[in-house]
Coordinates of C-alpha atoms and ligand atoms in Angstrom, one line a residue:
M1 CA 96.6 68.7 118.8
S2 CA 96.4 65.3 117.8
D3 CA 94.6 62.6 119.6
K4 CA 96.0 60.1 117.5
L5 CA 100.0 61.1 118.1
Q6 CA 98.8 61.7 121.7
K7 CA 97.6 57.9 122.0
I8 CA 100.6 56.3 119.8
I9 CA 103.0 58.0 122.2
E10 CA 101.5 56.5 125.2
E11 CA 101.4 53.4 124.0
R12 CA 104.3 53.3 123.3
G13 CA 105.7 55.1 126.9
P14 CA 108.4 57.3 128.1
I15 CA 111.3 58.3 125.8
K16 CA 114.1 54.8 126.9
K17 CA 116.2 54.4 123.4
I18 CA 117.5 58.3 122.3
G19 CA 119.7 58.0 118.9
V20 CA 121.7 61.4 118.0
L21 CA 123.8 62.0 114.1
G22 CA 125.5 63.9 113.8
M23 CA 129.2 63.8 115.9
G24 CA 130.3 66.9 116.3
Y25 CA 130.7 69.6 119.0
V26 CA 127.1 69.7 119.4
G27 CA 126.0 66.1 118.6
I28 CA 128.8 64.3 121.1
P29 CA 128.5 66.4 124.1
A30 CA 124.2 66.0 123.8
A31 CA 124.5 62.0 123.3
A32 CA 126.6 61.5 126.5
L33 CA 124.7 64.1 128.3
F34 CA 121.4 62.0 127.4
A35 CA 123.2 58.7 128.6
D36 CA 124.2 60.1 131.7
V37 CA 120.1 60.0 132.7
D38 CA 119.5 57.0 134.5
K39 CA 116.1 57.1 132.9
F40 CA 117.2 56.9 129.4
E41 CA 118.4 53.1 128.7
K42 CA 120.7 53.3 125.7
V43 CA 121.9 56.0 123.3
L44 CA 123.3 55.5 119.7
G45 CA 125.2 58.2 118.4
F46 CA 125.0 57.8 114.0
Q47 CA 128.2 59.2 112.7
R48 CA 128.6 58.9 108.5
N49 CA 131.9 56.6 107.9
S50 CA 132.8 59.1 105.6
A51 CA 136.7 60.1 104.6
S52 CA 136.5 63.3 106.6
S53 CA 134.9 61.7 109.9
G54 CA 134.4 58.3 110.1
Y55 CA 137.4 58.1 112.6
K56 CA 135.3 59.6 115.2
I57 CA 133.3 56.6 115.4
D58 CA 136.5 54.2 116.9
M59 CA 137.8 56.7 119.3
I60 CA 134.0 57.4 120.5
N61 CA 133.6 54.0 121.1
A62 CA 136.7 54.2 123.0
G63 CA 135.8 56.7 125.0
E64 CA 137.7 58.8 123.4
S65 CA 136.5 61.9 122.9
P66 CA 137.4 64.0 119.0
L67 CA 137.4 67.6 119.8
K68 CA 140.2 68.7 120.7
G69 CA 141.7 71.6 122.6
E70 CA 139.7 72.3 126.6
E71 CA 136.1 70.7 126.8
P72 CA 136.3 70.7 130.4
G73 CA 134.4 67.1 131.8
L74 CA 133.4 65.6 128.5
E75 CA 136.3 63.1 128.2
D76 CA 135.9 61.2 131.7
L77 CA 131.9 61.4 130.4
L78 CA 132.4 60.1 127.2
R79 CA 134.6 57.1 129.4
K80 CA 132.1 57.2 132.0
V81 CA 129.0 56.5 129.6
T82 CA 130.6 54.2 126.7
G83 CA 132.4 52.0 129.4
S84 CA 128.8 51.6 130.8
N85 CA 127.3 50.3 127.3
K86 CA 125.2 53.3 128.0
F87 CA 126.4 54.7 124.6
E88 CA 127.8 53.7 121.6
C89 CA 128.6 55.3 117.9
T90 CA 127.8 53.6 114.5
P91 CA 127.6 54.2 111.0
D92 CA 124.6 51.6 110.9
F93 CA 121.3 53.8 111.0
S94 CA 118.9 51.3 110.7
R95 CA 119.1 51.0 113.6
I96 CA 117.3 54.4 114.3
A97 CA 114.0 51.7 113.8
E98 CA 115.1 51.1 117.4
M99 CA 114.7 54.8 118.8
D100 CA 111.5 56.3 120.4
A101 CA 113.4 59.0 119.5
V102 CA 115.6 61.0 117.3
T103 CA 117.5 64.1 117.3
L104 CA 119.8 66.0 114.7
A105 CA 123.2 67.7 115.0
I106 CA 124.9 67.9 111.6
Q107 CA 126.3 71.0 109.8
T108 CA 124.0 73.5 107.8
P109 CA 126.7 76.0 105.8
F110 CA 125.8 78.4 103.2
E111 CA 127.2 78.0 99.7
N112 CA 126.5 81.0 98.9
P113 CA 125.5 83.3 101.3
T114 CA 125.1 86.3 98.7
D115 CA 122.3 84.3 97.6
L116 CA 121.5 82.7 100.4
I117 CA 121.6 79.3 98.7
P118 CA 121.9 77.4 102.0
D119 CA 124.1 73.7 101.7
F120 CA 121.4 71.9 102.8
G121 CA 123.0 68.3 101.5
A122 CA 124.9 66.5 104.9
L123 CA 121.1 68.0 106.6
I124 CA 118.8 66.0 103.8
E125 CA 121.1 62.7 103.7
G126 CA 120.0 62.6 107.4
I127 CA 116.4 63.7 107.3
R128 CA 116.5 61.2 104.8
N129 CA 117.7 58.2 107.5
V130 CA 115.7 59.5 109.8
G131 CA 112.4 58.9 107.5
R132 CA 113.9 55.9 106.4
Y133 CA 113.5 54.0 109.2
L134 CA 111.0 56.0 111.2
T135 CA 108.5 54.0 113.1
P136 CA 105.0 55.9 114.6
G137 CA 104.9 57.0 117.6
T138 CA 109.0 58.3 118.1
L139 CA 109.6 62.3 118.1
V140 CA 112.5 63.5 115.7
V141 CA 114.1 66.7 117.1
L142 CA 116.4 69.3 115.0
E143 CA 119.2 70.6 116.6
S144 CA 121.2 71.9 113.8
T145 CA 120.1 75.9 113.4
I146 CA 118.3 76.0 110.7
T147 CA 117.0 78.8 108.0
P148 CA 112.6 78.9 109.2
G149 CA 110.0 77.2 108.5
T150 CA 112.8 74.7 107.6
T151 CA 111.2 72.3 110.8
N152 CA 107.3 72.3 110.2
G153 CA 108.8 72.9 106.2
M154 CA 111.2 71.0 104.2
A155 CA 112.0 68.0 107.2
K156 CA 108.1 67.3 107.1
E157 CA 108.1 66.8 103.7
I158 CA 111.2 64.2 103.3
L159 CA 109.8 62.4 106.6
E160 CA 106.3 62.3 105.4
E161 CA 107.7 61.3 102.1
E162 CA 110.3 58.4 103.2
S163 CA 107.9 56.7 106.2
G164 CA 104.8 57.6 104.3
L165 CA 103.6 58.9 107.9
I166 CA 102.7 62.1 108.9
A167 CA 103.9 64.7 111.4
G168 CA 101.6 65.7 114.3
E169 CA 99.5 62.4 113.5
D170 CA 101.5 59.1 113.5
F171 CA 105.2 61.0 115.0
A172 CA 106.7 64.4 116.9
L173 CA 108.7 67.0 115.2
A174 CA 110.0 69.8 116.7
H175 CA 113.0 71.4 117.0
A176 CA 115.1 72.9 119.9
P177 CA 118.2 74.3 119.0
E178 CA 121.4 73.9 120.4
R179 CA 123.4 76.8 122.3
V180 CA 126.3 76.2 123.5
M181 CA 130.0 77.7 122.7
V182 CA 133.0 75.4 121.9
G183 CA 134.7 75.1 125.4
R184 CA 132.4 75.1 127.7
L185 CA 129.5 72.4 125.4
L186 CA 128.6 70.4 128.3
R187 CA 128.0 73.2 131.3
N188 CA 125.8 75.2 128.7
I189 CA 123.5 72.4 127.8
Q190 CA 123.4 71.8 131.2
E191 CA 122.5 75.6 132.3
H192 CA 121.1 77.2 129.8
D193 CA 117.7 77.6 128.8
R194 CA 116.2 75.2 126.7
I195 CA 113.8 76.4 123.6
V196 CA 111.7 73.5 122.6
G197 CA 109.6 74.2 119.6
G198 CA 107.1 71.4 118.0
I199 CA 104.7 71.2 115.3
D200 CA 102.4 70.7 117.4
N201 CA 101.6 70.8 121.6
T202 CA 102.1 66.9 121.4
S203 CA 105.1 67.2 119.9
T204 CA 106.4 70.1 122.2
E205 CA 105.3 67.8 125.3
R206 CA 107.3 64.7 123.8
A207 CA 110.4 66.6 122.8
I208 CA 110.1 68.9 127.2
E209 CA 109.9 65.1 128.2
L210 CA 113.5 64.2 126.3
Y211 CA 114.9 67.5 127.4
S212 CA 114.5 68.3 131.2
P213 CA 115.9 65.6 132.2
V214 CA 119.5 67.0 131.5
L215 CA 119.2 70.0 132.0
T216 CA 120.9 71.8 135.7
K217 CA 119.9 74.5 136.2
G218 CA 118.6 75.8 132.3
K219 CA 114.3 75.9 132.6
I220 CA 112.4 74.7 129.1
I221 CA 111.1 77.6 127.1
P222 CA 108.3 76.6 124.8
M223 CA 107.3 77.6 121.5
T224 CA 106.2 76.8 117.9
S225 CA 109.2 75.2 115.8
T226 CA 109.1 78.2 113.5
A227 CA 109.1 80.7 116.7
A228 CA 112.6 78.7 117.9
E229 CA 114.1 78.6 114.7
V230 CA 114.0 82.9 114.4
T231 CA 115.9 82.5 117.9
K232 CA 118.5 80.7 117.5
T233 CA 118.9 82.2 114.4
A234 CA 118.1 85.9 115.6
E235 CA 120.4 84.9 119.1
N236 CA 123.8 85.0 116.9
T237 CA 122.6 87.6 114.6
F238 CA 122.2 90.0 117.1
R239 CA 125.7 88.6 118.1
D240 CA 127.5 89.7 115.6
L241 CA 126.1 92.2 115.2
Q242 CA 127.4 93.7 118.1
I243 CA 130.6 92.4 117.7
A244 CA 130.5 94.4 114.5
A245 CA 129.6 97.2 116.3
A246 CA 132.5 96.9 118.4
N247 CA 134.7 96.5 115.5
Q248 CA 133.9 99.9 113.5
L249 CA 134.1 101.6 117.2
A250 CA 138.0 100.6 117.0
L251 CA 138.2 101.7 114.0
Y252 CA 136.8 104.8 114.9
C253 CA 138.5 104.7 117.7
E254 CA 141.7 104.0 115.8
S255 CA 141.2 106.7 113.3
M256 CA 140.8 109.4 116.1
G257 CA 143.4 108.3 118.2
I258 CA 141.8 106.9 121.1
N259 CA 142.3 104.3 123.6
F260 CA 138.6 101.9 122.8
Y261 CA 139.0 100.1 126.8
D262 CA 139.1 103.6 127.7
V263 CA 136.0 104.1 125.9
R264 CA 134.1 100.8 126.2
A265 CA 134.7 100.7 130.2
G266 CA 133.4 104.7 130.1
I267 CA 130.9 102.9 128.2
D268 CA 129.9 99.7 129.7
S269 CA 129.4 102.1 133.5
L270 CA 125.8 103.3 132.7
K271 CA 124.5 100.4 133.9
G272 CA 121.3 99.4 136.3
E273 CA 118.2 100.5 136.8
G274 CA 117.4 98.1 133.8
I275 CA 120.0 100.6 131.3
T276 CA 122.9 98.4 129.5
R277 CA 124.5 98.8 126.3
A278 CA 125.5 95.6 126.1
I279 CA 129.4 96.1 124.6
L280 CA 131.0 93.7 123.1
Y281 CA 135.3 93.6 122.4
P282 CA 136.6 94.4 119.0
G283 CA 139.0 91.5 117.6
A284 CA 141.0 90.3 114.2
G285 CA 137.4 88.8 112.1
V286 CA 134.5 86.7 113.7
G287 CA 134.8 83.0 112.1
G288 CA 133.5 79.6 113.0
H289 CA 130.7 77.4 111.6
C290 CA 127.5 79.6 113.4
L291 CA 128.5 83.3 113.9
T292 CA 129.0 83.3 109.8
K293 CA 126.3 81.7 108.7
D294 CA 123.4 82.1 111.2
T295 CA 122.3 85.6 109.9
Y296 CA 121.9 84.4 106.7
H297 CA 119.3 81.3 108.1
L298 CA 117.9 84.5 109.5
E299 CA 117.3 86.4 106.1
R300 CA 116.7 83.6 104.3
G301 CA 114.2 83.1 106.9
I302 CA 112.0 86.4 104.7
E303 CA 111.9 83.9 101.8
I304 CA 110.8 80.2 103.6
A305 CA 108.5 81.8 106.4
G306 CA 107.6 85.0 105.0
K307 CA 103.8 85.6 105.1
T308 CA 103.5 88.8 104.4
P309 CA 105.5 91.2 102.3
L310 CA 108.7 93.0 104.6
D311 CA 108.4 95.7 105.2
Y312 CA 111.6 97.7 105.7
P313 CA 113.4 101.1 104.1
E314 CA 113.3 100.9 100.3
N315 CA 117.4 99.7 99.1
A316 CA 119.0 99.9 102.5
D317 CA 121.3 97.2 103.3
S318 CA 119.8 94.3 106.0
I319 CA 121.9 96.6 109.5
Y320 CA 122.2 92.6 110.2
V321 CA 123.6 91.5 106.6
L322 CA 125.8 94.4 106.8
A323 CA 127.5 93.1 110.2
R324 CA 128.6 90.5 108.5
K325 CA 130.5 92.7 106.0
V326 CA 131.9 94.4 109.5
N327 CA 133.6 91.2 111.1
D328 CA 134.5 89.6 107.5
F329 CA 136.6 92.9 107.5
M330 CA 138.5 92.5 110.0
P331 CA 141.2 90.8 108.4
N332 CA 141.8 93.4 106.3
H333 CA 142.5 96.1 108.8
M334 CA 144.9 93.3 110.4
F335 CA 146.4 93.6 107.1
K336 CA 147.0 97.3 106.9
L337 CA 147.7 97.2 110.5
T338 CA 150.5 94.8 108.9
E339 CA 151.7 97.6 106.6
D340 CA 151.9 100.5 108.5
A341 CA 153.9 99.0 110.8
L342 CA 156.4 97.0 108.8
A343 CA 156.5 100.4 106.9
S344 CA 157.2 102.2 109.5
V345 CA 160.6 100.6 110.4
G346 CA 161.3 100.7 106.2
K347 CA 160.0 97.1 105.4
S348 CA 157.4 95.6 103.2
V349 CA 155.1 93.5 103.2
K350 CA 157.0 91.5 100.4
G351 CA 160.0 89.1 101.6
S352 CA 158.5 89.7 105.4
K353 CA 158.8 87.0 107.6
I354 CA 155.0 87.4 109.5
A355 CA 155.2 84.6 112.5
M356 CA 151.1 83.9 112.8
L357 CA 149.9 83.1 116.7
G358 CA 147.0 81.8 116.6
W359 CA 144.8 79.2 113.6
A360 CA 141.5 79.0 115.6
F361 CA 138.9 80.9 115.7
I362 CA 137.9 80.8 119.0
N363 CA 140.7 80.5 122.1
D364 CA 141.3 77.7 123.9
S365 CA 140.0 75.3 121.3
D366 CA 140.3 73.3 118.6
D367 CA 137.9 75.0 116.0
A368 CA 139.2 76.2 112.5
R369 CA 136.3 76.4 111.1
N370 CA 136.5 79.7 108.8
P371 CA 139.0 81.3 110.4
P372 CA 139.3 85.3 109.8
S373 CA 143.2 83.4 110.4
E374 CA 142.6 82.7 106.7
P375 CA 142.1 85.7 104.9
L376 CA 144.4 87.7 107.0
Y377 CA 147.0 84.1 105.3
D378 CA 146.1 85.1 101.7
L379 CA 146.1 88.2 102.1
L380 CA 150.0 87.8 103.6
I381 CA 151.4 85.1 100.8
E382 CA 149.5 87.3 97.9
A383 CA 151.9 90.1 99.0
G384 CA 154.8 88.5 99.5
A385 CA 155.3 87.7 103.1
E386 CA 157.0 84.5 104.0
V387 CA 154.4 83.3 106.6
R388 CA 154.3 81.0 108.9
I389 CA 151.6 79.5 111.9
H390 CA 151.3 79.0 114.8
D391 CA 148.7 76.9 116.8
P392 CA 148.9 74.5 120.3
H393 CA 145.2 73.0 119.5
V394 CA 145.0 72.9 115.9
L395 CA 146.5 70.0 114.3
D396 CA 145.9 70.7 110.7
Y397 CA 144.1 72.8 108.0
P398 CA 144.4 72.3 104.1
N399 CA 146.4 73.9 102.5
V400 CA 148.4 75.7 105.1
T401 CA 151.3 74.0 107.6
I402 CA 150.5 74.4 111.4
E403 CA 153.3 74.3 113.9
K404 CA 153.3 73.8 117.9
D405 CA 156.7 75.0 118.7
L406 CA 156.0 78.5 119.6
N407 CA 159.6 79.2 119.5
A408 CA 160.2 77.8 116.2
V409 CA 157.4 79.8 114.3
V410 CA 158.8 83.0 116.4
D411 CA 162.3 82.4 115.4
G412 CA 164.0 85.2 112.5
A413 CA 160.5 86.5 111.9
D414 CA 160.0 90.3 111.7
V415 CA 156.4 90.4 112.5
I416 CA 154.1 88.7 115.1
A417 CA 150.5 88.9 114.3
I418 CA 148.0 87.0 117.2
L419 CA 144.8 86.1 115.8
T420 CA 143.7 83.9 118.6
G421 CA 143.4 84.5 122.4
H422 CA 144.7 81.1 123.3
S423 CA 146.0 81.5 127.1
D424 CA 149.6 80.7 125.7
Y425 CA 149.8 83.9 124.4
F426 CA 148.7 85.9 127.4
K427 CA 152.4 84.9 128.7
L428 CA 154.6 86.1 126.2
N429 CA 157.4 87.9 127.4
P430 CA 158.7 90.7 125.2
A431 CA 162.2 90.6 126.0
D432 CA 162.8 86.9 124.6
I433 CA 160.6 87.0 121.8
K434 CA 162.8 89.8 120.9
T435 CA 165.6 88.0 120.9
T436 CA 163.6 84.8 119.7
M437 CA 162.7 87.0 116.1
G438 CA 166.7 88.9 117.0
K439 CA 165.4 91.7 114.8
D440 CA 166.4 95.6 115.9
K441 CA 162.3 97.3 115.5
P442 CA 160.5 94.3 115.5
V443 CA 157.1 94.3 114.7
I444 CA 153.8 93.3 116.8
I445 CA 150.0 93.3 116.0
D446 CA 147.6 92.2 118.2
G447 CA 144.2 91.4 117.3
R448 CA 143.0 90.4 119.9
N449 CA 144.1 92.9 122.7
V450 CA 146.2 89.3 124.2
V451 CA 149.6 92.0 125.1
D452 CA 150.6 94.5 127.4
P453 CA 151.6 97.5 125.1
T454 CA 153.4 99.7 127.0
K455 CA 155.7 96.8 127.5
F456 CA 156.3 95.8 124.5
I457 CA 156.9 99.2 123.5
D458 CA 159.4 100.1 126.3
S459 CA 161.3 96.8 124.9
G460 CA 161.7 98.0 121.7
F461 CA 158.6 96.8 120.1
V462 CA 156.9 98.4 116.9
Y463 CA 152.8 98.0 118.1
R464 CA 149.5 98.0 116.1
G465 CA 146.6 96.4 118.0
I466 CA 143.2 96.9 117.3
G467 CA 141.1 99.8 118.8
R468 CA 144.3 101.6 120.5
G469 CA 144.4 104.3 118.6
D470 CA 146.0 105.8 121.3
V471 CA 149.4 103.8 120.7
N472 CA 149.5 103.0 117.2
Ligands
NAD501 N1 129.6 74.1 117.5 C1 128.8 75.1 117.9 O1 129.2 75.5 118.6 C2 127.2 75.1 117.5 C3 126.8 76.0 118.4 C4 125.8 76.1 118.0 C5 124.3 76.1 117.4 N2 125.6 74.7 116.5 C6 124.1 73.8 115.6 O2 124.6 72.9 115.0 C7 124.8 72.0 114.3 C8 125.5 71.2 113.9 O3 126.9 71.6 114.1 P1 127.9 71.2 114.3 O4 129.5 72.4 115.5 O5 128.3 70.3 115.6 O6 128.5 70.5 113.2 P2 130.2 69.7 113.5 O7 130.2 69.9 112.0 O8 131.2 69.5 114.0 O9 129.3 67.7 113.5 C9 128.4 67.5 112.3 C10 128.9 66.1 112.0 O10 127.5 65.8 111.6 C11 127.8 64.3 110.7 N3 127.2 63.6 109.8 C12 127.1 64.8 108.5 N4 126.0 64.6 107.5 C13 125.3 62.9 108.7 C14 124.5 62.9 108.3 N5 124.0 62.4 106.5 N6 124.3 61.6 109.3 C15 124.7 61.6 110.0 N7 126.2 62.0 110.3 C16 126.3 63.5 109.7 C17 129.4 65.0 110.9 O11 130.2 63.8 109.4 C18 130.3 65.6 112.3 O12 130.7 64.5 112.7 C19 125.2 72.9 113.4 O13 123.8 74.0 112.7 C20 125.7 74.3 114.0 O14 125.1 75.6 112.9 C21 126.5 74.6 115.9

């Protein structure tokens, strides 16, 4: 622990002004919650005035959330904290100099997963801006999901280079990963335990001061910055692995002509006394900004933070990367189910009209980053199908047209393929849908276990569903 940093922080006094860089799914709710804390005086949201995201600045300052879909409480909270002038969004990064604490919630995608090359361009620009305007005693926290070793490595180096200050002596530095899910952003930030990892004890303590007031149920779990980075990337890697295990079992069940959901209920019944199989659900694929890349951050961590050579079976694939491949395969399997179902009624994909229901990667959200619907769409178009897409929340997406009118999308279709478990799709009425489709033997492919197969089959549909070997 550095006495020097401790002294500077004491002189500076309690955290009053907080800056949040990156006004996205993570930054907006985090900033709004900081602003709602009485003892914090002011929160500034720093957002680049870029062609793709600059529009968010005026929207947020008008108290409106740029995040669409169902996000309970967020619009109300934004209206409250912008109305009381406690929260403001700005593209003026020089105001970082006014802040006691600055957090970064910037996207951290992968440019090339195969070679483990991340795209840290946006994050590095953000860190540089923080360094440029950093004042002694400020706390800097990376909230973005990052490769293990980044906080105490790349981020520290850039901040020191830009500011001329020394991390751990002149300013505090920590990683406090976000653990939110779209659709419950506010609740997750308040109720999940918060991992807080400083590069030293003083940094960890200062970060605890920042996060404690926003927690309602969650408690702080302190650790080192690298342990915090591994925790975050590993928790998403494990989720992806568990989904892949369910997907693989679903493929096995289809092959053996049985119902995955019967098997799941059986497996899940074995619990208690510390036993759990934690079996998740299979589906049409995994999407989003996080699960599609966090495995690669963890894998890359061996290169960046590894201290001794990794001891692992020679020439064996990482089970985490293999899981990614299984999950990435699921849209191909959706295509295969579509092909098979059409063949059973004497049709082929070429020339068939396909209505894709759901473009977002997650139910009841507008989040359409890396959606599994996209590779399926590409396969269908390549095979000569005529495809229309419905989504109630996603407004637009590059190179495709997304429609809001479900009946118009389904009208005249040979196939409806369900890609997202949006609430609307649970209400689909087989008789009405069949009339709208206007086909003798309409096809339904359920990628999210949304419809009751029996009802659709009884209404004259050809049904295929992931994991439904019993009725496929
Ligand atoms: N979305 C989630 O549910 C979730 C959950 C946990 C962790 N995370 C992680 O949090 C990070 C942010 O994710 P997100 O979903 O909020 O991303 P996002 O794309 O929704 O938001 C990022 C925002 O940062 C802005 N930005 C980019 N570069 C900037 C810069 N240099 N300065 C200021 N603003 C800049 C972008 O314009 C955008 O508005 C990622 O690392 C992600 O893996 C996301």
